[in-house]
Structures are given as C-alpha cells and as structure tokens.
C-alpha cells in the first residue's frame, strides 16, 4: 500500500512538473527548431522563440503575457518555438546555438524571447532577455518585428486585432498609424511609406464599421455612443 502511495505521488509530481514547464496556452507552439524552421518557410513568416524556466518569476510573468488574447492573435502570424530545458532537453540543446546564444559556453538568463527573419537568422534588435513584458509591451514588441520582417502579415494582424479590440484602443492605433506615415515620409522609405498608408486605410475602414454597429446598438450607454460619434467626427 505504501509503495502504491509513493508511486501515485511520484506520478502526480511528474505530471505537475510537466504542466508547469509545458508551452503557453493558445498559440501553436512547435517542439523543435527543425519543425519551426520548416513552418517558417511554409508560412513565409518570422520565427519567434520563447525560452522558459519556471525558477524565474519573470519567466512566469512572460508566460502569462504569451497567453493573453492579443498576443495569441499575433502569434498566428509567426512560426512559434517553445523551449524549456526541463520540458525537452534535446530540443533545447539542438537550438542553443545560434538561436539562444552565439556559442555553446555563452549563458543567458530566462525568460528569453527572440525573433528570426525569413532566413531563420536571429535579429538582435528583437531579443529580450532576463525580464518580463506585460501584455501591451509584448504585443508592441511582436508587432514591431512583424512590421519590419513581414509587412503583409503585420497588416493582417492589425486588421484582426482592431476588429475586436476595445474602442478605447482605436484612437491610439490611429495616432500610431499617422506617426508612422510622417516618419516614413521623412525617411523617404518607399516600402515603409506603403505599409504605413495601408495600415491607416485598414484602421479607418474597420473603425467605420465598428462605429456604425455601435450607433445601431441601442443597448449601449449614451456615454459610449457619444464617445463613438466624437471619434468618428475626428476620424473623418
């Protein structure tokens, strides 16, 4: 009887550990770098790698951010690889160089988020190590990478998010799009200018549809309807 209890406890502990070390919920996380690179080639999208270690509180916070609705929607435009030494030692070791560190003896502090371009090369500017990002910061980080590395995926991601985002988010998105247009015009970057213009068109189109629905919904409080009308007037 005692042996059975010990075995049951060991199984429960193993299951709990596996659950703690498994990938975040929501997105399709691949298991190995080989699978991730193949998916990246098929999707023609950037690759995002999340390295987790449960002993770090910031890793747990980052994990929660990866499970947020906004970030999960963004991840559908990436090939996603989850690595955790305690979860899959072999997969972790296979991807270590050059995706986690430049050499086998170079260390780093989890959590680690890194993004690779279409060729599978890690982009230093999109590497975040040893600190957590909340939902908003992580979403902006991923959007920035997507905008630069895969503009078509970025525009699709923008359209998908603003179609369901809180109305209060839309003025912020409009200002960001306007700032992007101004910056692109100043830099004379034709590719960026086109992306910025396309983004503004998408924002305005989705905004118009959402506000039209808001006006037709008589159950909405007057304050929300008034705010929606003001926003529509400003956007016109």
JSON list of C-alpha atoms in Angstrom, two decimals:
[
{"chain": "A", "resi": 1, "resn": "UNK", "atom": "CA", "xyz": [0.00, 0.00, 0.00]},
{"chain": "A", "resi": 2, "resn": "UNK", "atom": "CA", "xyz": [2.83, 2.33, 0.91]},
{"chain": "A", "resi": 3, "resn": "UNK", "atom": "CA", "xyz": [4.56, 1.57, -2.41]},
{"chain": "A", "resi": 4, "resn": "UNK", "atom": "CA", "xyz": [1.37, 2.39, -4.31]},
{"chain": "A", "resi": 5, "resn": "UNK", "atom": "CA", "xyz": [1.05, 5.73, -2.48]},
{"chain": "A", "resi": 6, "resn": "UNK", "atom": "CA", "xyz": [4.66, 6.61, -3.25]},
{"chain": "A", "resi": 7, "resn": "UNK", "atom": "CA", "xyz": [4.17, 5.71, -6.93]},
{"chain": "A", "resi": 8, "resn": "UNK", "atom": "CA", "xyz": [1.00, 7.81, -7.12]},
{"chain": "A", "resi": 9, "resn": "UNK", "atom": "CA", "xyz": [2.78, 10.76, -5.52]},
{"chain": "A", "resi": 10, "resn": "UNK", "atom": "CA", "xyz": [5.68, 10.44, -7.97]},
{"chain": "A", "resi": 11, "resn": "UNK", "atom": "CA", "xyz": [3.29, 10.37, -10.94]},
{"chain": "A", "resi": 12, "resn": "UNK", "atom": "CA", "xyz": [1.39, 13.38, -9.64]},
{"chain": "A", "resi": 13, "resn": "UNK", "atom": "CA", "xyz": [4.63, 15.30, -9.12]},
{"chain": "A", "resi": 14, "resn": "UNK", "atom": "CA", "xyz": [5.83, 14.43, -12.62]},
{"chain": "A", "resi": 15, "resn": "UNK", "atom": "CA", "xyz": [2.51, 15.49, -14.15]},
{"chain": "A", "resi": 16, "resn": "UNK", "atom": "CA", "xyz": [2.53, 18.79, -12.25]},
{"chain": "A", "resi": 17, "resn": "UNK", "atom": "CA", "xyz": [6.10, 19.49, -13.31]},
{"chain": "A", "resi": 18, "resn": "UNK", "atom": "CA", "xyz": [5.27, 18.74, -16.93]},
{"chain": "A", "resi": 19, "resn": "UNK", "atom": "CA", "xyz": [2.28, 21.07, -16.73]},
{"chain": "A", "resi": 20, "resn": "UNK", "atom": "CA", "xyz": [4.37, 23.87, -15.24]},
{"chain": "A", "resi": 21, "resn": "UNK", "atom": "CA", "xyz": [7.03, 23.50, -17.93]},
{"chain": "A", "resi": 22, "resn": "UNK", "atom": "CA", "xyz": [4.79, 22.99, -20.95]},
{"chain": "A", "resi": 23, "resn": "UNK", "atom": "CA", "xyz": [4.18, 25.70, -23.58]},
{"chain": "A", "resi": 24, "resn": "UNK", "atom": "CA", "xyz": [1.80, 28.64, -23.01]},
{"chain": "A", "resi": 25, "resn": "UNK", "atom": "CA", "xyz": [-1.82, 28.04, -23.94]},
{"chain": "A", "resi": 26, "resn": "UNK", "atom": "CA", "xyz": [-3.49, 29.46, -27.02]},
{"chain": "A", "resi": 27, "resn": "UNK", "atom": "CA", "xyz": [-0.88, 29.51, -29.77]},
{"chain": "A", "resi": 28, "resn": "UNK", "atom": "CA", "xyz": [0.52, 26.63, -31.81]},
{"chain": "A", "resi": 29, "resn": "UNK", "atom": "CA", "xyz": [3.95, 26.07, -30.28]},
{"chain": "A", "resi": 30, "resn": "UNK", "atom": "CA", "xyz": [6.31, 23.79, -32.18]},
{"chain": "A", "resi": 31, "resn": "UNK", "atom": "CA", "xyz": [8.64, 21.39, -30.39]},
{"chain": "A", "resi": 32, "resn": "UNK", "atom": "CA", "xyz": [11.96, 21.54, -32.26]},
{"chain": "A", "resi": 33, "resn": "UNK", "atom": "CA", "xyz": [13.98, 24.06, -34.22]},
{"chain": "A", "resi": 34, "resn": "UNK", "atom": "CA", "xyz": [13.69, 21.82, -37.28]},
{"chain": "A", "resi": 35, "resn": "UNK", "atom": "CA", "xyz": [9.88, 21.90, -37.12]},
{"chain": "A", "resi": 36, "resn": "UNK", "atom": "CA", "xyz": [9.93, 25.65, -36.52]},
{"chain": "A", "resi": 37, "resn": "UNK", "atom": "CA", "xyz": [12.17, 26.41, -39.50]},
{"chain": "A", "resi": 38, "resn": "UNK", "atom": "CA", "xyz": [10.04, 24.22, -41.75]},
{"chain": "A", "resi": 39, "resn": "UNK", "atom": "CA", "xyz": [6.88, 26.01, -40.59]},
{"chain": "A", "resi": 40, "resn": "UNK", "atom": "CA", "xyz": [8.54, 29.37, -41.07]},
{"chain": "A", "resi": 41, "resn": "UNK", "atom": "CA", "xyz": [9.41, 28.52, -44.66]},
{"chain": "A", "resi": 42, "resn": "UNK", "atom": "CA", "xyz": [5.88, 27.30, -45.32]},
{"chain": "A", "resi": 43, "resn": "UNK", "atom": "CA", "xyz": [4.19, 30.33, -43.75]},
{"chain": "A", "resi": 44, "resn": "UNK", "atom": "CA", "xyz": [6.74, 32.84, -45.07]},
{"chain": "A", "resi": 45, "resn": "UNK", "atom": "CA", "xyz": [6.66, 34.42, -41.66]},
{"chain": "A", "resi": 46, "resn": "UNK", "atom": "CA", "xyz": [9.15, 35.33, -38.93]},
{"chain": "A", "resi": 47, "resn": "UNK", "atom": "CA", "xyz": [10.04, 32.83, -36.22]},
{"chain": "A", "resi": 48, "resn": "UNK", "atom": "CA", "xyz": [9.52, 33.73, -32.56]},
{"chain": "A", "resi": 49, "resn": "UNK", "atom": "CA", "xyz": [11.27, 31.67, -29.88]},
{"chain": "A", "resi": 50, "resn": "UNK", "atom": "CA", "xyz": [10.23, 31.72, -26.23]},
{"chain": "A", "resi": 51, "resn": "UNK", "atom": "CA", "xyz": [12.63, 30.15, -23.71]},
{"chain": "A", "resi": 52, "resn": "UNK", "atom": "CA", "xyz": [11.11, 29.42, -20.32]},
{"chain": "A", "resi": 53, "resn": "UNK", "atom": "CA", "xyz": [12.43, 28.39, -16.91]},
{"chain": "A", "resi": 54, "resn": "UNK", "atom": "CA", "xyz": [9.97, 28.08, -14.03]},
{"chain": "A", "resi": 55, "resn": "UNK", "atom": "CA", "xyz": [12.52, 29.09, -11.39]},
{"chain": "A", "resi": 56, "resn": "UNK", "atom": "CA", "xyz": [12.39, 32.71, -12.63]},
{"chain": "A", "resi": 57, "resn": "UNK", "atom": "CA", "xyz": [9.39, 34.84, -11.66]},
{"chain": "A", "resi": 58, "resn": "UNK", "atom": "CA", "xyz": [9.84, 37.00, -14.75]},
{"chain": "A", "resi": 59, "resn": "UNK", "atom": "CA", "xyz": [9.58, 33.87, -16.89]},
{"chain": "A", "resi": 60, "resn": "UNK", "atom": "CA", "xyz": [6.21, 33.09, -15.31]},
{"chain": "A", "resi": 61, "resn": "UNK", "atom": "CA", "xyz": [5.02, 36.65, -15.95]},
{"chain": "A", "resi": 62, "resn": "UNK", "atom": "CA", "xyz": [6.18, 36.47, -19.57]},
{"chain": "A", "resi": 63, "resn": "UNK", "atom": "CA", "xyz": [4.37, 33.17, -19.96]},
{"chain": "A", "resi": 64, "resn": "UNK", "atom": "CA", "xyz": [1.14, 34.83, -18.81]},
{"chain": "A", "resi": 65, "resn": "UNK", "atom": "CA", "xyz": [1.64, 37.59, -21.40]},
{"chain": "A", "resi": 66, "resn": "UNK", "atom": "CA", "xyz": [2.05, 34.97, -24.13]},
{"chain": "A", "resi": 67, "resn": "UNK", "atom": "CA", "xyz": [-1.34, 33.53, -23.14]},
{"chain": "A", "resi": 68, "resn": "UNK", "atom": "CA", "xyz": [-3.20, 36.86, -23.49]},
{"chain": "A", "resi": 69, "resn": "UNK", "atom": "CA", "xyz": [-5.74, 37.13, -26.30]},
{"chain": "A", "resi": 70, "resn": "UNK", "atom": "CA", "xyz": [-3.96, 39.93, -28.14]},
{"chain": "A", "resi": 71, "resn": "UNK", "atom": "CA", "xyz": [-0.59, 38.16, -28.14]},
{"chain": "A", "resi": 72, "resn": "UNK", "atom": "CA", "xyz": [-2.11, 34.82, -29.15]},
{"chain": "A", "resi": 73, "resn": "UNK", "atom": "CA", "xyz": [-3.72, 36.50, -32.15]},
{"chain": "A", "resi": 74, "resn": "UNK", "atom": "CA", "xyz": [-0.36, 37.98, -33.13]},
{"chain": "A", "resi": 75, "resn": "UNK", "atom": "CA", "xyz": [1.39, 34.64, -32.79]},
{"chain": "A", "resi": 76, "resn": "UNK", "atom": "CA", "xyz": [-0.79, 33.19, -35.55]},
{"chain": "A", "resi": 77, "resn": "UNK", "atom": "CA", "xyz": [1.37, 35.26, -37.92]},
{"chain": "A", "resi": 78, "resn": "UNK", "atom": "CA", "xyz": [4.62, 33.71, -36.68]},
{"chain": "A", "resi": 79, "resn": "UNK", "atom": "CA", "xyz": [6.14, 30.27, -36.60]},
{"chain": "A", "resi": 80, "resn": "UNK", "atom": "CA", "xyz": [6.42, 29.69, -32.85]},
{"chain": "A", "resi": 81, "resn": "UNK", "atom": "CA", "xyz": [9.01, 27.63, -30.99]},
{"chain": "A", "resi": 82, "resn": "UNK", "atom": "CA", "xyz": [8.82, 26.94, -27.25]},
{"chain": "A", "resi": 83, "resn": "UNK", "atom": "CA", "xyz": [11.92, 25.75, -25.43]},
{"chain": "A", "resi": 84, "resn": "UNK", "atom": "CA", "xyz": [12.39, 24.70, -21.83]},
{"chain": "A", "resi": 85, "resn": "UNK", "atom": "CA", "xyz": [15.28, 22.56, -20.61]},
{"chain": "A", "resi": 86, "resn": "UNK", "atom": "CA", "xyz": [13.08, 20.81, -18.06]},
{"chain": "A", "resi": 87, "resn": "UNK", "atom": "CA", "xyz": [10.39, 20.16, -20.67]},
{"chain": "A", "resi": 88, "resn": "UNK", "atom": "CA", "xyz": [12.52, 18.89, -23.58]},
{"chain": "A", "resi": 89, "resn": "UNK", "atom": "CA", "xyz": [16.25, 18.83, -23.01]},
{"chain": "A", "resi": 90, "resn": "UNK", "atom": "CA", "xyz": [17.13, 17.61, -26.51]},
{"chain": "A", "resi": 91, "resn": "UNK", "atom": "CA", "xyz": [15.11, 20.30, -28.30]},
{"chain": "A", "resi": 92, "resn": "UNK", "atom": "CA", "xyz": [16.64, 22.94, -26.04]},
{"chain": "A", "resi": 93, "resn": "UNK", "atom": "CA", "xyz": [20.19, 21.78, -26.79]},
{"chain": "A", "resi": 94, "resn": "UNK", "atom": "CA", "xyz": [19.59, 21.48, -30.55]},
{"chain": "A", "resi": 95, "resn": "UNK", "atom": "CA", "xyz": [18.51, 25.12, -30.78]},
{"chain": "A", "resi": 96, "resn": "UNK", "atom": "CA", "xyz": [21.05, 26.56, -28.35]},
{"chain": "A", "resi": 97, "resn": "UNK", "atom": "CA", "xyz": [23.50, 27.84, -30.98]},
{"chain": "A", "resi": 98, "resn": "UNK", "atom": "CA", "xyz": [22.85, 30.27, -32.61]},
{"chain": "A", "resi": 99, "resn": "UNK", "atom": "CA", "xyz": [19.24, 30.83, -31.53]},
{"chain": "A", "resi": 100, "resn": "UNK", "atom": "CA", "xyz": [19.69, 31.14, -27.78]},
{"chain": "A", "resi": 101, "resn": "UNK", "atom": "CA", "xyz": [23.37, 32.08, -27.59]},
{"chain": "A", "resi": 102, "resn": "UNK", "atom": "CA", "xyz": [26.27, 32.63, -30.03]},
{"chain": "A", "resi": 103, "resn": "UNK", "atom": "CA", "xyz": [28.44, 29.84, -28.57]},
{"chain": "A", "resi": 104, "resn": "UNK", "atom": "CA", "xyz": [27.85, 26.68, -26.50]},
{"chain": "A", "resi": 105, "resn": "UNK", "atom": "CA", "xyz": [29.58, 28.26, -23.50]},
{"chain": "A", "resi": 106, "resn": "UNK", "atom": "CA", "xyz": [27.68, 31.55, -23.59]},
{"chain": "A", "resi": 107, "resn": "UNK", "atom": "CA", "xyz": [24.97, 31.74, -20.97]},
{"chain": "A", "resi": 108, "resn": "UNK", "atom": "CA", "xyz": [21.78, 33.81, -20.72]},
{"chain": "A", "resi": 109, "resn": "UNK", "atom": "CA", "xyz": [19.03, 34.48, -18.21]},
{"chain": "A", "resi": 110, "resn": "UNK", "atom": "CA", "xyz": [15.44, 33.36, -18.94]},
{"chain": "A", "resi": 111, "resn": "UNK", "atom": "CA", "xyz": [12.94, 34.38, -19.97]},
{"chain": "A", "resi": 112, "resn": "UNK", "atom": "CA", "xyz": [14.24, 34.81, -23.48]},
{"chain": "A", "resi": 113, "resn": "UNK", "atom": "CA", "xyz": [12.25, 36.00, -26.47]},
{"chain": "A", "resi": 114, "resn": "UNK", "atom": "CA", "xyz": [13.97, 36.22, -29.81]},
{"chain": "A", "resi": 115, "resn": "UNK", "atom": "CA", "xyz": [12.71, 36.73, -33.35]},
{"chain": "A", "resi": 116, "resn": "UNK", "atom": "CA", "xyz": [14.30, 35.39, -36.52]},
{"chain": "A", "resi": 117, "resn": "UNK", "atom": "CA", "xyz": [13.87, 36.81, -40.01]},
{"chain": "A", "resi": 118, "resn": "UNK", "atom": "CA", "xyz": [12.59, 34.86, -43.02]},
{"chain": "A", "resi": 119, "resn": "UNK", "atom": "CA", "xyz": [16.01, 33.28, -43.44]},
{"chain": "A", "resi": 120, "resn": "UNK", "atom": "CA", "xyz": [15.99, 31.94, -39.90]},
{"chain": "A", "resi": 121, "resn": "UNK", "atom": "CA", "xyz": [18.60, 34.38, -38.60]},
{"chain": "A", "resi": 122, "resn": "UNK", "atom": "CA", "xyz": [18.09, 35.78, -35.08]},
{"chain": "A", "resi": 123, "resn": "UNK", "atom": "CA", "xyz": [17.52, 39.55, -35.05]},
{"chain": "A", "resi": 124, "resn": "UNK", "atom": "CA", "xyz": [19.40, 41.22, -32.21]},
{"chain": "A", "resi": 125, "resn": "UNK", "atom": "CA", "xyz": [17.03, 44.18, -32.01]},
{"chain": "A", "resi": 126, "resn": "UNK", "atom": "CA", "xyz": [14.13, 41.85, -31.23]},
{"chain": "A", "resi": 127, "resn": "UNK", "atom": "CA", "xyz": [15.86, 39.86, -28.49]},
{"chain": "A", "resi": 128, "resn": "UNK", "atom": "CA", "xyz": [14.58, 40.35, -24.95]},
{"chain": "A", "resi": 129, "resn": "UNK", "atom": "CA", "xyz": [16.39, 38.53, -22.16]},
{"chain": "A", "resi": 130, "resn": "UNK", "atom": "CA", "xyz": [16.04, 38.26, -18.40]},
{"chain": "A", "resi": 131, "resn": "UNK", "atom": "CA", "xyz": [12.96, 40.42, -17.93]},
{"chain": "A", "resi": 132, "resn": "UNK", "atom": "CA", "xyz": [9.23, 40.13, -18.31]},
{"chain": "A", "resi": 133, "resn": "UNK", "atom": "CA", "xyz": [6.99, 42.19, -20.58]},
{"chain": "A", "resi": 134, "resn": "UNK", "atom": "CA", "xyz": [3.33, 42.74, -19.86]},
{"chain": "A", "resi": 135, "resn": "UNK", "atom": "CA", "xyz": [0.69, 42.04, -22.50]},
{"chain": "A", "resi": 136, "resn": "UNK", "atom": "CA", "xyz": [0.89, 45.50, -24.07]},
{"chain": "A", "resi": 137, "resn": "UNK", "atom": "CA", "xyz": [4.70, 45.61, -24.20]},
{"chain": "A", "resi": 138, "resn": "UNK", "atom": "CA", "xyz": [4.97, 42.11, -25.66]},
{"chain": "A", "resi": 139, "resn": "UNK", "atom": "CA", "xyz": [2.29, 42.83, -28.27]},
{"chain": "A", "resi": 140, "resn": "UNK", "atom": "CA", "xyz": [4.08, 46.01, -29.35]},
{"chain": "A", "resi": 141, "resn": "UNK", "atom": "CA", "xyz": [7.40, 44.15, -29.47]},
{"chain": "A", "resi": 142, "resn": "UNK", "atom": "CA", "xyz": [5.96, 41.44, -31.71]},
{"chain": "A", "resi": 143, "resn": "UNK", "atom": "CA", "xyz": [4.13, 43.96, -33.88]},
{"chain": "A", "resi": 144, "resn": "UNK", "atom": "CA", "xyz": [7.37, 45.88, -34.41]},
{"chain": "A", "resi": 145, "resn": "UNK", "atom": "CA", "xyz": [9.16, 42.72, -35.52]},
{"chain": "A", "resi": 146, "resn": "UNK", "atom": "CA", "xyz": [6.28, 41.71, -37.77]},
{"chain": "A", "resi": 147, "resn": "UNK", "atom": "CA", "xyz": [6.07, 45.17, -39.33]},
{"chain": "A", "resi": 148, "resn": "UNK", "atom": "CA", "xyz": [9.74, 45.13, -40.30]},
{"chain": "A", "resi": 149, "resn": "UNK", "atom": "CA", "xyz": [10.18, 41.48, -41.23]},
{"chain": "A", "resi": 150, "resn": "UNK", "atom": "CA", "xyz": [6.79, 40.62, -42.78]},
{"chain": "A", "resi": 151, "resn": "UNK", "atom": "CA", "xyz": [4.66, 43.70, -43.62]},
{"chain": "A", "resi": 152, "resn": "UNK", "atom": "CA", "xyz": [1.84, 41.66, -45.19]},
{"chain": "A", "resi": 153, "resn": "UNK", "atom": "CA", "xyz": [1.45, 39.57, -42.06]},
{"chain": "A", "resi": 154, "resn": "UNK", "atom": "CA", "xyz": [1.62, 42.75, -39.99]},
{"chain": "A", "resi": 155, "resn": "UNK", "atom": "CA", "xyz": [-1.27, 44.38, -41.85]},
{"chain": "A", "resi": 156, "resn": "UNK", "atom": "CA", "xyz": [-3.40, 41.25, -41.47]},
{"chain": "A", "resi": 157, "resn": "UNK", "atom": "CA", "xyz": [-2.60, 41.17, -37.75]},
{"chain": "A", "resi": 158, "resn": "UNK", "atom": "CA", "xyz": [-3.59, 44.83, -37.38]},
{"chain": "A", "resi": 159, "resn": "UNK", "atom": "CA", "xyz": [-6.93, 44.26, -39.14]},
{"chain": "A", "resi": 160, "resn": "UNK", "atom": "CA", "xyz": [-7.70, 41.22, -36.99]},
{"chain": "A", "resi": 161, "resn": "UNK", "atom": "CA", "xyz": [-6.93, 42.94, -33.70]},
{"chain": "A", "resi": 162, "resn": "UNK", "atom": "CA", "xyz": [-8.67, 46.26, -34.22]},
{"chain": "A", "resi": 163, "resn": "UNK", "atom": "CA", "xyz": [-11.79, 44.38, -35.31]},
{"chain": "A", "resi": 164, "resn": "UNK", "atom": "CA", "xyz": [-12.16, 43.07, -31.74]},
{"chain": "A", "resi": 165, "resn": "UNK", "atom": "CA", "xyz": [-10.07, 45.47, -29.62]},
{"chain": "A", "resi": 166, "resn": "UNK", "atom": "CA", "xyz": [-11.76, 47.80, -27.11]},
{"chain": "A", "resi": 167, "resn": "UNK", "atom": "CA", "xyz": [-12.95, 51.02, -28.76]},
{"chain": "A", "resi": 168, "resn": "UNK", "atom": "CA", "xyz": [-10.64, 52.97, -26.47]},
{"chain": "A", "resi": 169, "resn": "UNK", "atom": "CA", "xyz": [-7.69, 51.33, -28.27]},
{"chain": "A", "resi": 170, "resn": "UNK", "atom": "CA", "xyz": [-8.62, 52.73, -31.70]},
{"chain": "A", "resi": 171, "resn": "UNK", "atom": "CA", "xyz": [-7.60, 56.40, -31.24]},
{"chain": "A", "resi": 172, "resn": "UNK", "atom": "CA", "xyz": [-4.19, 55.17, -30.08]},
{"chain": "A", "resi": 173, "resn": "UNK", "atom": "CA", "xyz": [-3.92, 52.99, -33.18]},
{"chain": "A", "resi": 174, "resn": "UNK", "atom": "CA", "xyz": [-4.89, 55.91, -35.41]},
{"chain": "A", "resi": 175, "resn": "UNK", "atom": "CA", "xyz": [-2.22, 58.12, -33.86]},
{"chain": "A", "resi": 176, "resn": "UNK", "atom": "CA", "xyz": [0.38, 55.40, -34.27]},
{"chain": "A", "resi": 177, "resn": "UNK", "atom": "CA", "xyz": [-0.54, 54.98, -37.94]},
{"chain": "A", "resi": 178, "resn": "UNK", "atom": "CA", "xyz": [-0.38, 58.73, -38.51]},
{"chain": "A", "resi": 179, "resn": "UNK", "atom": "CA", "xyz": [3.03, 58.92, -36.81]},
{"chain": "A", "resi": 180, "resn": "UNK", "atom": "CA", "xyz": [4.25, 56.04, -38.97]},
{"chain": "A", "resi": 181, "resn": "UNK", "atom": "CA", "xyz": [3.17, 57.88, -42.13]},
{"chain": "A", "resi": 182, "resn": "UNK", "atom": "CA", "xyz": [5.00, 61.02, -41.04]},
{"chain": "A", "resi": 183, "resn": "UNK", "atom": "CA", "xyz": [8.16, 59.09, -40.13]},
{"chain": "A", "resi": 184, "resn": "UNK", "atom": "CA", "xyz": [8.13, 57.18, -43.41]},
{"chain": "A", "resi": 185, "resn": "UNK", "atom": "CA", "xyz": [7.70, 60.40, -45.40]},
{"chain": "A", "resi": 186, "resn": "UNK", "atom": "CA", "xyz": [10.64, 61.96, -43.59]},
{"chain": "A", "resi": 187, "resn": "UNK", "atom": "CA", "xyz": [12.90, 58.95, -44.13]},
{"chain": "A", "resi": 188, "resn": "UNK", "atom": "CA", "xyz": [11.76, 58.61, -47.78]},
{"chain": "A", "resi": 189, "resn": "UNK", "atom": "CA", "xyz": [11.47, 54.85, -47.30]},
{"chain": "A", "resi": 190, "resn": "UNK", "atom": "CA", "xyz": [9.01, 53.82, -50.02]},
{"chain": "A", "resi": 191, "resn": "UNK", "atom": "CA", "xyz": [8.36, 50.36, -48.58]},
{"chain": "A", "resi": 192, "resn": "UNK", "atom": "CA", "xyz": [7.66, 51.74, -45.12]},
{"chain": "A", "resi": 193, "resn": "UNK", "atom": "CA", "xyz": [5.53, 54.53, -46.58]},
{"chain": "A", "resi": 194, "resn": "UNK", "atom": "CA", "xyz": [3.33, 51.98, -48.33]},
{"chain": "A", "resi": 195, "resn": "UNK", "atom": "CA", "xyz": [2.98, 49.90, -45.18]},
{"chain": "A", "resi": 196, "resn": "UNK", "atom": "CA", "xyz": [2.06, 53.00, -43.15]},
{"chain": "A", "resi": 197, "resn": "UNK", "atom": "CA", "xyz": [-0.55, 54.11, -45.70]},
{"chain": "A", "resi": 198, "resn": "UNK", "atom": "CA", "xyz": [-2.05, 50.63, -45.93]},
{"chain": "A", "resi": 199, "resn": "UNK", "atom": "CA", "xyz": [-2.25, 50.47, -42.15]},
{"chain": "A", "resi": 200, "resn": "UNK", "atom": "CA", "xyz": [-4.11, 53.77, -41.96]},
{"chain": "A", "resi": 201, "resn": "UNK", "atom": "CA", "xyz": [-6.58, 52.58, -44.61]},
{"chain": "A", "resi": 202, "resn": "UNK", "atom": "CA", "xyz": [-7.24, 49.41, -42.64]},
{"chain": "A", "resi": 203, "resn": "UNK", "atom": "CA", "xyz": [-7.70, 51.31, -39.38]},
{"chain": "A", "resi": 204, "resn": "UNK", "atom": "CA", "xyz": [-10.15, 53.76, -40.95]},
{"chain": "A", "resi": 205, "resn": "UNK", "atom": "CA", "xyz": [-12.13, 51.00, -42.67]},
{"chain": "A", "resi": 206, "resn": "UNK", "atom": "CA", "xyz": [-12.50, 48.86, -39.56]},
{"chain": "A", "resi": 207, "resn": "UNK", "atom": "CA", "xyz": [-13.16, 51.91, -37.41]},
{"chain": "A", "resi": 208, "resn": "UNK", "atom": "CA", "xyz": [-16.03, 52.97, -39.66]},
{"chain": "A", "resi": 209, "resn": "UNK", "atom": "CA", "xyz": [-17.63, 49.53, -39.49]},
{"chain": "A", "resi": 210, "resn": "UNK", "atom": "CA", "xyz": [-17.33, 49.26, -35.73]},
{"chain": "A", "resi": 211, "resn": "UNK", "atom": "CA", "xyz": [-18.74, 52.69, -35.06]},
{"chain": "A", "resi": 212, "resn": "UNK", "atom": "CA", "xyz": [-21.64, 52.07, -37.41]},
{"chain": "A", "resi": 213, "resn": "UNK", "atom": "CA", "xyz": [-22.50, 48.97, -35.41]},
{"chain": "A", "resi": 214, "resn": "UNK", "atom": "CA", "xyz": [-22.15, 50.95, -32.18]},
{"chain": "A", "resi": 215, "resn": "UNK", "atom": "CA", "xyz": [-24.67, 53.54, -33.38]},
{"chain": "A", "resi": 216, "resn": "UNK", "atom": "CA", "xyz": [-27.18, 50.83, -34.25]},
{"chain": "A", "resi": 217, "resn": "UNK", "atom": "CA", "xyz": [-26.91, 49.17, -30.83]},
{"chain": "A", "resi": 218, "resn": "UNK", "atom": "CA", "xyz": [-29.49, 50.92, -28.68]},
{"chain": "A", "resi": 219, "resn": "UNK", "atom": "CA", "xyz": [-28.44, 48.95, -25.62]},
{"chain": "A", "resi": 220, "resn": "UNK", "atom": "CA", "xyz": [-25.14, 50.84, -25.40]},
{"chain": "A", "resi": 221, "resn": "UNK", "atom": "CA", "xyz": [-24.93, 53.59, -22.75]},
{"chain": "A", "resi": 222, "resn": "UNK", "atom": "CA", "xyz": [-25.28, 57.14, -24.04]},
{"chain": "A", "resi": 223, "resn": "UNK", "atom": "CA", "xyz": [-21.74, 57.96, -22.94]},
{"chain": "A", "resi": 224, "resn": "UNK", "atom": "CA", "xyz": [-20.28, 55.25, -25.19]},
{"chain": "A", "resi": 225, "resn": "UNK", "atom": "CA", "xyz": [-22.40, 56.33, -28.16]},
{"chain": "A", "resi": 226, "resn": "UNK", "atom": "CA", "xyz": [-21.39, 59.97, -27.64]},
{"chain": "A", "resi": 227, "resn": "UNK", "atom": "CA", "xyz": [-17.72, 59.00, -27.49]},
{"chain": "A", "resi": 228, "resn": "UNK", "atom": "CA", "xyz": [-18.10, 56.93, -30.64]},
{"chain": "A", "resi": 229, "resn": "UNK", "atom": "CA", "xyz": [-19.67, 59.86, -32.51]},
{"chain": "A", "resi": 230, "resn": "UNK", "atom": "CA", "xyz": [-16.88, 62.18, -31.40]},
{"chain": "A", "resi": 231, "resn": "UNK", "atom": "CA", "xyz": [-14.27, 59.66, -32.54]},
{"chain": "A", "resi": 232, "resn": "UNK", "atom": "CA", "xyz": [-15.97, 59.23, -35.92]},
{"chain": "A", "resi": 233, "resn": "UNK", "atom": "CA", "xyz": [-16.06, 63.01, -36.42]},
{"chain": "A", "resi": 234, "resn": "UNK", "atom": "CA", "xyz": [-12.35, 63.28, -35.58]},
{"chain": "A", "resi": 235, "resn": "UNK", "atom": "CA", "xyz": [-11.53, 60.43, -37.95]},
{"chain": "A", "resi": 236, "resn": "UNK", "atom": "CA", "xyz": [-13.47, 61.85, -40.88]}
]
